[in-house]
XYZ file of N, CA and C in Angstrom:
639
model
N 1.072 -1.111 0.240
C -0.456 -0.279 -0.154
C 0.731 1.497 0.220
N 0.565 2.325 -0.299
C 1.063 3.616 -0.483
C 0.788 4.571 0.711
N 1.739 4.757 1.681
C 1.780 5.871 2.713
C 2.464 7.166 2.289
N 0.879 8.377 2.616
C 1.143 9.782 2.899
C 1.277 9.984 4.023
N 2.358 10.895 3.657
C 2.796 12.017 4.335
C 1.490 12.820 4.970
N 1.691 13.479 6.121
C 0.445 14.409 6.514
C 0.103 15.686 5.619
N 1.369 16.126 5.058
C 1.047 17.533 4.076
C 0.229 16.911 3.222
N 0.708 15.220 2.372
C -0.207 14.933 0.931
C -1.224 14.602 1.581
N -1.467 13.779 2.905
C -2.822 13.442 2.882
C -3.878 14.719 3.199
N -3.616 15.881 3.695
C -4.273 17.092 3.944
C -4.829 17.770 2.735
N -3.680 17.783 1.855
C -4.129 18.139 -0.010
C -5.072 17.195 -0.601
N -5.333 15.875 0.104
C -6.271 14.771 -0.281
C -7.453 14.975 -0.305
N -8.426 15.235 -1.954
C -9.735 15.750 -1.334
C -10.710 14.179 -0.195
N -9.822 13.238 0.178
C -10.732 12.606 0.312
C -10.531 12.702 2.148
N -9.629 13.808 2.176
C -9.042 13.551 3.749
C -9.967 14.118 4.757
N -10.574 13.421 5.635
C -11.775 14.211 6.299
C -12.075 15.245 6.563
N -11.476 16.749 6.918
C -12.002 18.093 6.810
C -12.210 18.405 5.351
N -12.546 17.783 4.423
C -13.397 18.208 3.307
C -14.429 17.472 2.605
N -15.046 16.327 3.931
C -15.755 15.504 3.719
C -17.067 16.463 4.329
N -18.212 16.947 3.461
C -19.524 17.386 4.357
C -19.705 16.236 4.435
N -20.761 16.225 6.282
C -21.158 15.304 6.798
C -22.543 14.795 5.972
N -23.445 14.070 5.714
C -24.325 13.606 5.568
C -24.563 14.467 3.626
N -23.114 13.670 2.959
C -23.323 14.115 1.851
C -22.349 13.116 1.033
N -22.854 13.142 -0.207
C -21.906 12.005 -0.984
C -21.021 12.608 -1.692
N -20.772 13.830 -2.166
C -20.039 14.951 -2.496
C -19.005 15.616 -1.923
N -17.841 15.236 -2.649
C -16.564 16.752 -1.681
C -16.671 17.834 -2.067
N -16.972 18.744 -1.130
C -16.364 19.890 -1.347
C -16.276 21.023 -0.435
N -15.479 21.579 -0.767
C -15.333 22.795 0.784
C -16.440 24.136 0.884
N -17.111 23.900 1.639
C -18.046 25.105 1.828
C -17.732 26.223 2.551
N -18.321 27.378 1.945
C -17.475 28.196 2.674
C -18.426 28.814 4.134
N -17.931 28.763 5.278
C -18.598 29.181 6.488
C -19.023 30.506 6.453
N -18.980 31.660 5.337
C -19.266 32.614 5.580
C -20.919 33.325 5.316
N -21.407 33.686 6.601
C -22.770 34.380 6.584
C -23.266 35.518 6.198
N -23.868 35.817 6.115
C -24.312 37.544 5.328
C -25.135 37.743 6.704
N -24.471 39.364 6.559
C -25.097 40.316 7.651
C -26.554 40.032 7.770
N -27.440 40.347 8.921
C -28.673 40.523 9.365
C -29.021 41.894 8.346
N -30.456 41.802 8.232
C -30.858 43.018 7.610
C -31.325 44.231 8.787
N -30.604 45.274 8.330
C -30.810 46.221 9.591
C -32.071 46.823 9.377
N -33.200 46.906 10.189
C -34.456 47.026 10.057
C -34.655 48.799 10.430
N -35.144 49.265 9.483
C -35.601 50.827 9.834
C -35.787 51.477 11.462
N -35.432 52.538 11.891
C -35.568 52.761 12.906
C -37.390 53.467 12.924
N -38.365 52.699 13.875
C -39.622 53.193 14.096
C -39.929 55.062 13.650
N -40.631 55.379 12.911
C -40.841 56.695 12.643
C -42.013 57.417 13.793
N -42.665 56.593 13.644
C -44.052 57.192 14.284
C -45.429 57.241 13.228
N -44.906 57.251 11.723
C -46.007 57.531 10.610
C -45.997 56.069 9.907
N -45.768 55.159 10.895
C -45.799 53.953 10.158
C -47.216 53.890 9.213
N -48.042 54.346 10.007
C -49.790 53.940 9.918
C -49.977 54.898 8.892
N -49.380 56.171 8.152
C -49.520 57.005 6.507
C -49.676 56.108 5.505
N -50.407 56.893 4.693
C -50.164 56.366 3.359
C -49.375 57.491 2.418
N -49.854 58.863 3.052
C -49.851 59.906 1.961
C -48.645 59.612 0.876
N -48.149 60.258 -0.167
C -46.861 59.918 -0.393
C -46.696 60.332 -1.870
N -45.322 61.114 -2.649
C -44.959 62.019 -4.132
C -44.149 61.519 -4.698
N -44.402 59.997 -5.005
C -43.878 59.335 -5.569
C -43.376 59.212 -7.105
N -44.263 59.779 -7.384
C -44.413 60.802 -8.859
C -43.318 61.944 -9.633
N -43.512 62.643 -7.817
C -42.469 64.060 -7.884
C -40.921 63.468 -7.654
N -40.517 63.344 -6.491
C -39.510 62.775 -6.122
C -38.937 61.980 -6.337
N -37.542 62.076 -6.599
C -36.463 60.798 -6.933
C -36.722 59.631 -6.271
N -36.788 58.532 -6.333
C -36.521 56.881 -5.635
C -35.849 57.549 -4.451
N -34.603 57.343 -4.823
C -33.948 57.957 -3.260
C -34.269 58.754 -2.440
N -35.318 59.479 -2.474
C -35.599 60.777 -2.311
C -36.758 60.649 -1.722
N -37.914 59.567 -1.733
C -39.239 59.767 -1.368
C -39.800 59.655 -0.024
N -38.845 59.306 0.731
C -39.191 59.444 1.972
C -38.492 60.213 3.133
N -37.807 61.284 2.468
C -37.435 62.650 3.042
C -38.899 62.948 3.283
N -38.426 64.276 4.524
C -39.932 66.012 4.547
C -39.808 66.206 3.732
N -41.472 66.797 3.304
C -41.534 68.080 2.671
C -40.214 69.375 3.584
N -39.786 69.189 4.661
C -39.361 70.007 5.232
C -37.735 69.772 4.279
N -36.900 69.380 4.483
C -35.948 68.378 4.065
C -35.759 68.455 2.496
N -36.702 67.963 1.481
C -37.046 68.093 0.334
C -36.845 69.527 -0.214
N -37.142 70.641 0.843
C -37.520 71.912 0.559
C -35.719 72.598 0.151
N -35.224 72.228 0.853
C -33.656 72.900 1.198
C -32.839 71.690 0.243
N -32.924 71.086 -0.821
C -32.892 69.679 -1.396
C -32.234 70.517 -2.296
N -31.302 69.824 -3.805
C -30.988 70.730 -4.926
C -32.518 70.371 -5.497
N -32.383 70.655 -6.692
C -34.000 70.726 -7.459
C -33.737 69.403 -8.029
N -32.658 68.874 -8.468
C -32.696 67.445 -8.881
C -33.874 66.613 -8.289
N -33.982 66.088 -7.665
C -34.468 65.758 -6.307
C -36.126 65.713 -7.270
N -36.059 66.008 -8.025
C -37.685 66.455 -8.539
C -37.810 65.261 -10.093
N -38.017 64.798 -10.195
C -38.153 63.637 -11.408
C -38.229 64.782 -12.605
N -37.395 64.211 -12.884
C -36.841 64.826 -14.589
C -36.324 65.789 -14.740
N -35.883 66.692 -13.502
C -34.637 67.427 -13.489
C -33.576 67.403 -13.687
N -33.616 66.001 -12.952
C -31.717 65.501 -13.340
C -31.037 66.297 -14.246
N -31.188 65.416 -15.258
C -30.632 65.696 -16.819
C -30.489 66.859 -17.074
N -30.922 67.897 -16.452
C -31.222 69.069 -16.974
C -30.622 70.361 -15.851
N -30.292 69.316 -14.643
C -30.279 70.313 -13.595
C -28.910 71.028 -13.539
N -27.858 70.776 -13.866
C -26.498 71.873 -14.264
C -26.635 73.017 -15.539
N -28.246 72.950 -16.308
C -28.076 73.987 -17.338
C -29.160 74.797 -16.248
N -30.041 74.552 -15.919
C -31.176 75.038 -14.491
C -30.596 75.944 -13.631
N -29.199 74.865 -13.050
C -28.713 76.106 -12.217
C -28.565 77.672 -12.665
N -27.402 76.980 -13.535
C -26.628 77.932 -14.660
C -27.347 79.258 -15.075
N -28.395 78.673 -15.685
C -29.221 79.790 -16.752
C -30.212 80.794 -15.485
N -31.025 79.303 -15.028
C -32.245 79.998 -14.143
C -31.754 80.581 -13.334
N -30.573 80.659 -11.883
C -29.550 80.674 -11.159
C -30.352 80.109 -9.728
N -31.182 78.760 -10.571
C -31.884 78.293 -9.316
C -31.560 76.612 -8.904
N -31.181 76.864 -7.382
C -30.478 75.217 -6.753
C -31.002 74.046 -6.199
N -31.815 75.199 -5.749
C -32.865 74.251 -4.506
C -34.253 74.279 -4.726
N -35.333 73.227 -4.241
C -36.393 73.444 -4.463
C -36.974 74.514 -3.881
N -37.049 75.156 -3.001
C -37.148 76.530 -2.409
C -37.043 77.338 -3.950
N -35.756 77.507 -4.456
C -35.566 78.147 -5.335
C -36.156 78.348 -6.438
N -36.940 77.116 -6.911
C -37.538 76.562 -8.040
C -39.039 77.122 -8.188
N -39.444 76.999 -6.876
C -40.611 77.136 -6.042
C -41.056 79.124 -5.878
N -39.266 79.839 -6.080
C -40.329 81.212 -6.137
C -39.221 81.509 -7.070
N -38.913 81.059 -8.383
C -38.730 81.776 -9.405
C -39.348 82.801 -9.811
N -38.675 84.099 -9.819
C -39.857 85.201 -10.544
C -40.590 84.827 -11.840
N -39.831 84.163 -13.059
C -41.116 84.092 -14.108
C -42.130 83.011 -13.802
N -41.553 82.253 -12.785
C -42.729 81.374 -12.824
C -44.040 81.803 -12.102
N -43.913 82.645 -11.174
C -44.547 83.644 -10.098
C -45.515 84.306 -11.119
N -44.434 85.252 -11.684
C -45.465 86.086 -12.291
C -46.042 85.482 -13.683
N -45.761 84.246 -14.426
C -46.729 83.675 -15.455
C -47.837 82.995 -14.345
N -47.467 82.637 -13.410
C -48.853 81.905 -12.546
C -50.103 83.067 -13.038
N -49.165 84.280 -11.973
C -50.280 85.336 -11.357
C -51.049 85.359 -12.893
N -50.214 86.005 -14.114
C -51.275 86.101 -15.638
C -52.010 85.355 -15.579
N -51.791 84.029 -15.690
C -52.454 82.830 -15.895
C -54.194 83.063 -14.887
N -53.898 83.172 -13.914
C -54.804 82.818 -13.092
C -55.739 84.376 -13.014
N -55.398 85.815 -13.044
C -55.430 86.099 -13.459
C -57.054 86.916 -14.783
N -55.899 86.195 -15.802
C -56.419 85.849 -17.083
C -57.935 85.135 -16.963
N -57.849 84.507 -16.051
C -59.797 83.655 -16.012
C -60.258 84.303 -15.901
N -60.298 85.526 -15.202
C -61.236 86.319 -14.311
C -61.452 87.418 -15.731
N -60.956 87.499 -16.778
C -61.083 88.420 -17.818
C -62.151 88.116 -18.441
N -62.876 89.678 -18.936
C -63.801 89.240 -20.079
C -63.682 90.036 -21.283
N -64.000 89.370 -22.427
C -63.390 89.981 -23.919
C -64.078 91.378 -23.546
N -63.639 92.652 -23.781
C -64.184 94.171 -23.778
C -64.901 94.570 -22.775
N -64.561 93.941 -21.734
C -64.957 94.510 -20.678
C -64.111 95.365 -19.778
N -62.973 95.992 -20.167
C -61.901 97.444 -19.497
C -63.260 98.567 -19.954
N -63.082 99.116 -18.248
C -63.947 100.486 -18.005
C -63.075 101.313 -19.107
N -63.485 102.449 -19.503
C -63.110 103.920 -19.638
C -62.292 104.132 -18.682
N -61.159 104.941 -18.760
C -60.355 105.607 -17.740
C -59.732 104.458 -16.665
N -60.037 103.184 -16.810
C -59.041 101.699 -16.220
C -57.634 102.383 -16.509
N -56.727 102.164 -15.366
C -55.339 102.711 -15.542
C -54.751 100.997 -15.303
N -55.516 99.994 -14.854
C -54.549 98.446 -14.447
C -53.645 98.176 -16.068
N -52.612 98.087 -15.567
C -51.553 97.260 -16.795
C -50.571 96.845 -16.274
N -49.676 95.606 -16.708
C -49.032 95.274 -16.896
C -47.707 95.350 -17.223
N -47.182 96.661 -17.462
C -46.703 96.798 -18.528
C -44.970 96.473 -17.728
N -44.553 96.673 -16.704
C -43.073 95.875 -16.427
C -42.979 94.515 -16.294
N -44.043 94.018 -16.603
C -43.673 92.414 -17.004
C -43.097 91.555 -18.417
N -44.067 92.400 -18.683
C -43.625 92.264 -20.661
C -43.054 92.487 -21.621
N -42.547 92.528 -22.767
C -41.925 93.660 -23.547
C -43.130 94.570 -24.006
N -42.525 95.610 -24.812
C -43.113 96.975 -25.205
C -44.319 96.395 -26.119
N -44.265 95.807 -27.569
C -45.242 95.184 -28.097
C -46.587 94.229 -27.187
N -46.393 93.928 -26.318
C -47.701 92.630 -25.725
C -48.165 93.906 -24.221
N -47.590 94.898 -24.090
C -48.524 95.882 -23.235
C -49.894 96.100 -22.795
N -50.182 96.511 -24.401
C -51.750 96.821 -24.714
C -52.245 95.462 -25.283
N -52.242 94.886 -25.139
C -52.559 92.774 -25.222
C -53.791 92.675 -23.708
N -54.293 91.553 -23.958
C -55.097 91.484 -23.318
C -54.489 90.406 -22.296
N -54.922 89.999 -21.442
C -54.618 88.933 -20.340
C -54.568 88.180 -21.118
N -55.324 87.232 -21.648
C -55.716 85.927 -22.331
C -54.529 86.059 -23.937
N -54.119 87.180 -24.543
C -53.520 87.544 -25.078
C -51.920 87.055 -24.587
N -51.527 87.668 -23.552
C -50.287 87.520 -22.885
C -50.379 86.340 -22.469
N -51.446 85.684 -21.778
C -50.705 84.449 -21.567
C -50.389 83.128 -22.475
N -50.968 83.961 -24.216
C -51.137 82.488 -24.931
C -49.573 83.207 -25.826
N -48.982 83.982 -25.295
C -47.866 84.636 -26.207
C -46.444 83.911 -25.697
N -45.265 83.947 -26.320
C -44.137 83.009 -26.417
C -43.141 83.335 -24.820
N -42.863 82.568 -24.270
C -42.150 83.097 -22.786
C -41.406 84.547 -23.161
N -40.881 84.328 -24.462
C -39.830 85.460 -25.111
C -40.338 86.571 -24.691
N -41.742 86.678 -24.507
C -42.833 88.175 -24.595
C -42.592 88.636 -22.790
N -42.083 88.029 -21.791
C -41.565 88.493 -20.559
C -40.618 89.324 -20.488
N -40.770 90.675 -20.293
C -39.073 91.240 -19.845
C -38.001 90.644 -18.975
N -37.238 90.964 -19.835
C -36.014 90.314 -19.063
C -35.518 89.459 -19.314
N -36.404 87.943 -19.173
C -35.595 86.564 -19.642
C -34.706 86.762 -20.636
N -34.076 85.759 -20.513
C -32.946 85.946 -21.549
C -33.012 84.569 -22.146
N -32.221 84.935 -23.709
C -32.789 83.740 -24.547
C -31.927 81.958 -23.909
N -31.064 82.386 -23.139
C -30.963 81.352 -22.556
C -31.805 80.162 -22.008
N -32.178 81.329 -21.486
C -33.912 80.316 -20.430
C -35.069 80.249 -21.297
N -35.123 81.096 -22.501
C -36.300 80.976 -23.406
C -35.835 79.274 -24.147
N -34.418 79.140 -24.267
C -34.097 77.426 -24.808
C -34.563 76.841 -24.116
N -33.672 76.672 -22.648
C -34.329 75.707 -21.791
C -35.638 75.467 -21.516
N -36.403 76.929 -21.879
C -37.750 76.157 -21.296
C -38.346 75.279 -22.366
N -38.019 75.710 -24.072
C -38.068 74.836 -25.105
C -38.008 73.642 -25.349
N -37.068 73.041 -24.817
C -36.379 71.451 -24.243
C -37.220 71.229 -23.654
N -37.756 71.832 -22.573
C -38.474 71.014 -21.177
C -40.115 71.273 -21.556
N -40.153 71.998 -22.947
C -41.627 71.448 -23.419
C -42.372 72.971 -23.028
N -41.580 74.220 -22.509
C -42.679 75.274 -22.145
C -42.174 76.663 -22.889
N -43.684 76.808 -23.651
C -43.332 77.337 -25.298
C -44.018 78.669 -24.983
N -45.036 78.775 -23.926
C -45.970 80.272 -23.924
C -45.472 80.368 -22.328
N -46.136 82.039 -22.005
C -46.240 82.386 -21.053
C -46.952 81.555 -20.031
N -48.192 80.876 -20.734
C -49.441 80.219 -19.904
C -48.420 78.514 -19.506
N -47.570 78.241 -20.386
C -46.999 77.113 -19.987
C -46.343 77.138 -19.041
N -45.797 78.122 -18.554
C -44.596 78.467 -18.033
C -45.622 78.654 -16.638
N -46.617 79.340 -16.280
C -47.488 79.197 -15.280
C -47.981 77.839 -14.848
N -48.019 76.945 -15.715
C -48.399 75.679 -14.955
C -47.042 74.748 -15.294
N -46.382 75.106 -15.171
C -44.686 74.409 -15.699
C -45.166 73.075 -14.293
N -44.598 72.760 -14.300
C -45.439 71.191 -12.873
C -43.906 71.377 -12.563
N -42.626 71.286 -13.051
C -41.616 71.024 -11.845
C -41.092 72.558 -10.841
N -42.385 73.501 -11.181
C -42.449 74.940 -10.311
C -43.323 74.526 -9.246
N -44.945 73.967 -10.066
C -45.746 73.863 -8.998
C -45.360 72.738 -8.083
N -44.319 71.629 -8.306
C -44.418 70.584 -7.756
C -43.482 71.381 -6.105
N -42.221 71.992 -6.660
C -41.162 72.670 -6.336
C -42.656 73.457 -4.704
N -43.572 74.937 -5.548
C -44.363 75.170 -4.842
C -44.559 74.931 -3.623
N -45.762 73.853 -4.445
C -46.522 73.062 -3.317
C -45.348 72.239 -1.732
N -44.382 71.797 -2.144
C -43.644 71.221 -1.395
C -43.036 71.965 0.212
N -42.860 73.382 -0.756
C -42.583 74.276 0.451
C -43.540 74.524 0.694
N -44.943 74.677 0.242
C -46.136 75.563 1.273
C -46.575 74.375 2.391
N -46.606 73.251 1.702
C -47.218 71.849 2.112
C -45.969 71.870 3.925
N -44.780 71.835 3.816
C -43.567 72.028 4.582
C -44.125 72.340 6.006
N -44.500 73.691 6.061
C -45.202 74.040 7.186
C -46.068 73.985 7.969
N -47.178 72.902 7.539
C -47.556 71.894 8.054
C -47.073 70.604 8.272
N -45.877 70.362 8.798
C -45.309 69.146 8.769
C -44.528 68.959 10.002
N -45.002 67.983 10.819
C -44.753 67.831 12.059
C -43.089 67.120 11.505
N -41.989 67.969 12.560
C -40.470 67.159 11.790
C -39.647 65.894 13.154
N -40.251 66.517 13.938
C -39.926 65.257 14.957
C -41.052 64.007 15.449
N -40.566 62.665 15.498
C -41.253 61.521 15.745
C -41.382 61.872 16.641
N -43.148 60.902 17.043
C -43.813 61.163 18.123
C -43.143 60.941 19.483
N -41.790 60.215 19.132
C -40.878 60.035 20.429
C -40.310 61.214 20.764
N -39.943 62.252 19.823
C -38.987 63.109 20.334
C -40.165 64.204 20.938
N -41.304 64.218 20.283
C -42.465 65.392 20.798
C -43.204 64.957 22.301
N -42.394 63.676 22.244
C -43.627 62.685 23.665
C -42.346 63.629 24.583
N -40.852 63.067 24.474
C -39.586 63.918 25.112
C -39.984 65.424 25.200
N -40.497 65.597 24.465
C -40.105 66.968 24.208
C -41.279 68.068 25.378
N -42.461 67.032 25.678
C -43.665 67.640 26.242
C -43.311 67.382 27.503
N -42.631 66.310 28.075
C -42.416 65.880 29.063
C -41.115 67.076 29.701
N -40.042 67.123 28.651
C -39.364 68.470 29.614
C -40.304 69.610 29.574
N -40.953 69.685 28.411
C -41.969 71.252 28.943
C -42.292 71.456 30.492
N -42.940 70.270 30.692
C -43.881 70.139 31.868
C -42.829 70.422 32.849
N -41.876 70.081 32.933
C -40.483 69.711 33.874
C -40.045 71.331 34.041
N -40.052 72.076 33.428
C -39.428 73.832 33.348
C -40.919 74.797 34.025
């Protein structure tokens, strides 16, 4: 018979250390185990169902409105690919910046007031005007005509901004007044004022501390 040295024996696939219990096959099995999944810390809002999953990027859906208001405008779905241009051209960086964008607010005001306009309803002697909002050639137009005008009719809007809005599907002043990204941003900032920013446990601790004072 052939005698094996200890080293040779240990290198033999039939050596006991390589034999798996209750198995007819001989293989080396890793003993590493996957770490347990870390459970999310309870927030106190587990029973809530509201969400804005179609407005925000997947990674940002669980954030509070308060936090989202301060985040980059790129957290809004669809803004990411043009975020750099939005920053450079519109000087808009955060969701709050987008919510308070001058030309959006102006356009939205024109759209809203146009809904109240009656054709031929201007009274004699009226001094109502929006001359500082639009270029000279649109100053004597009705609100409905102004809303239907191209965004380039807004006084002070740069050509670069006009091109950016065109790429985003915004062609008229009316389009800008209904621009979904600005409306989402505006709604986020507005609703954040009515949001609890502390968990139930944190609020409970705060109430207890207040009682001790």
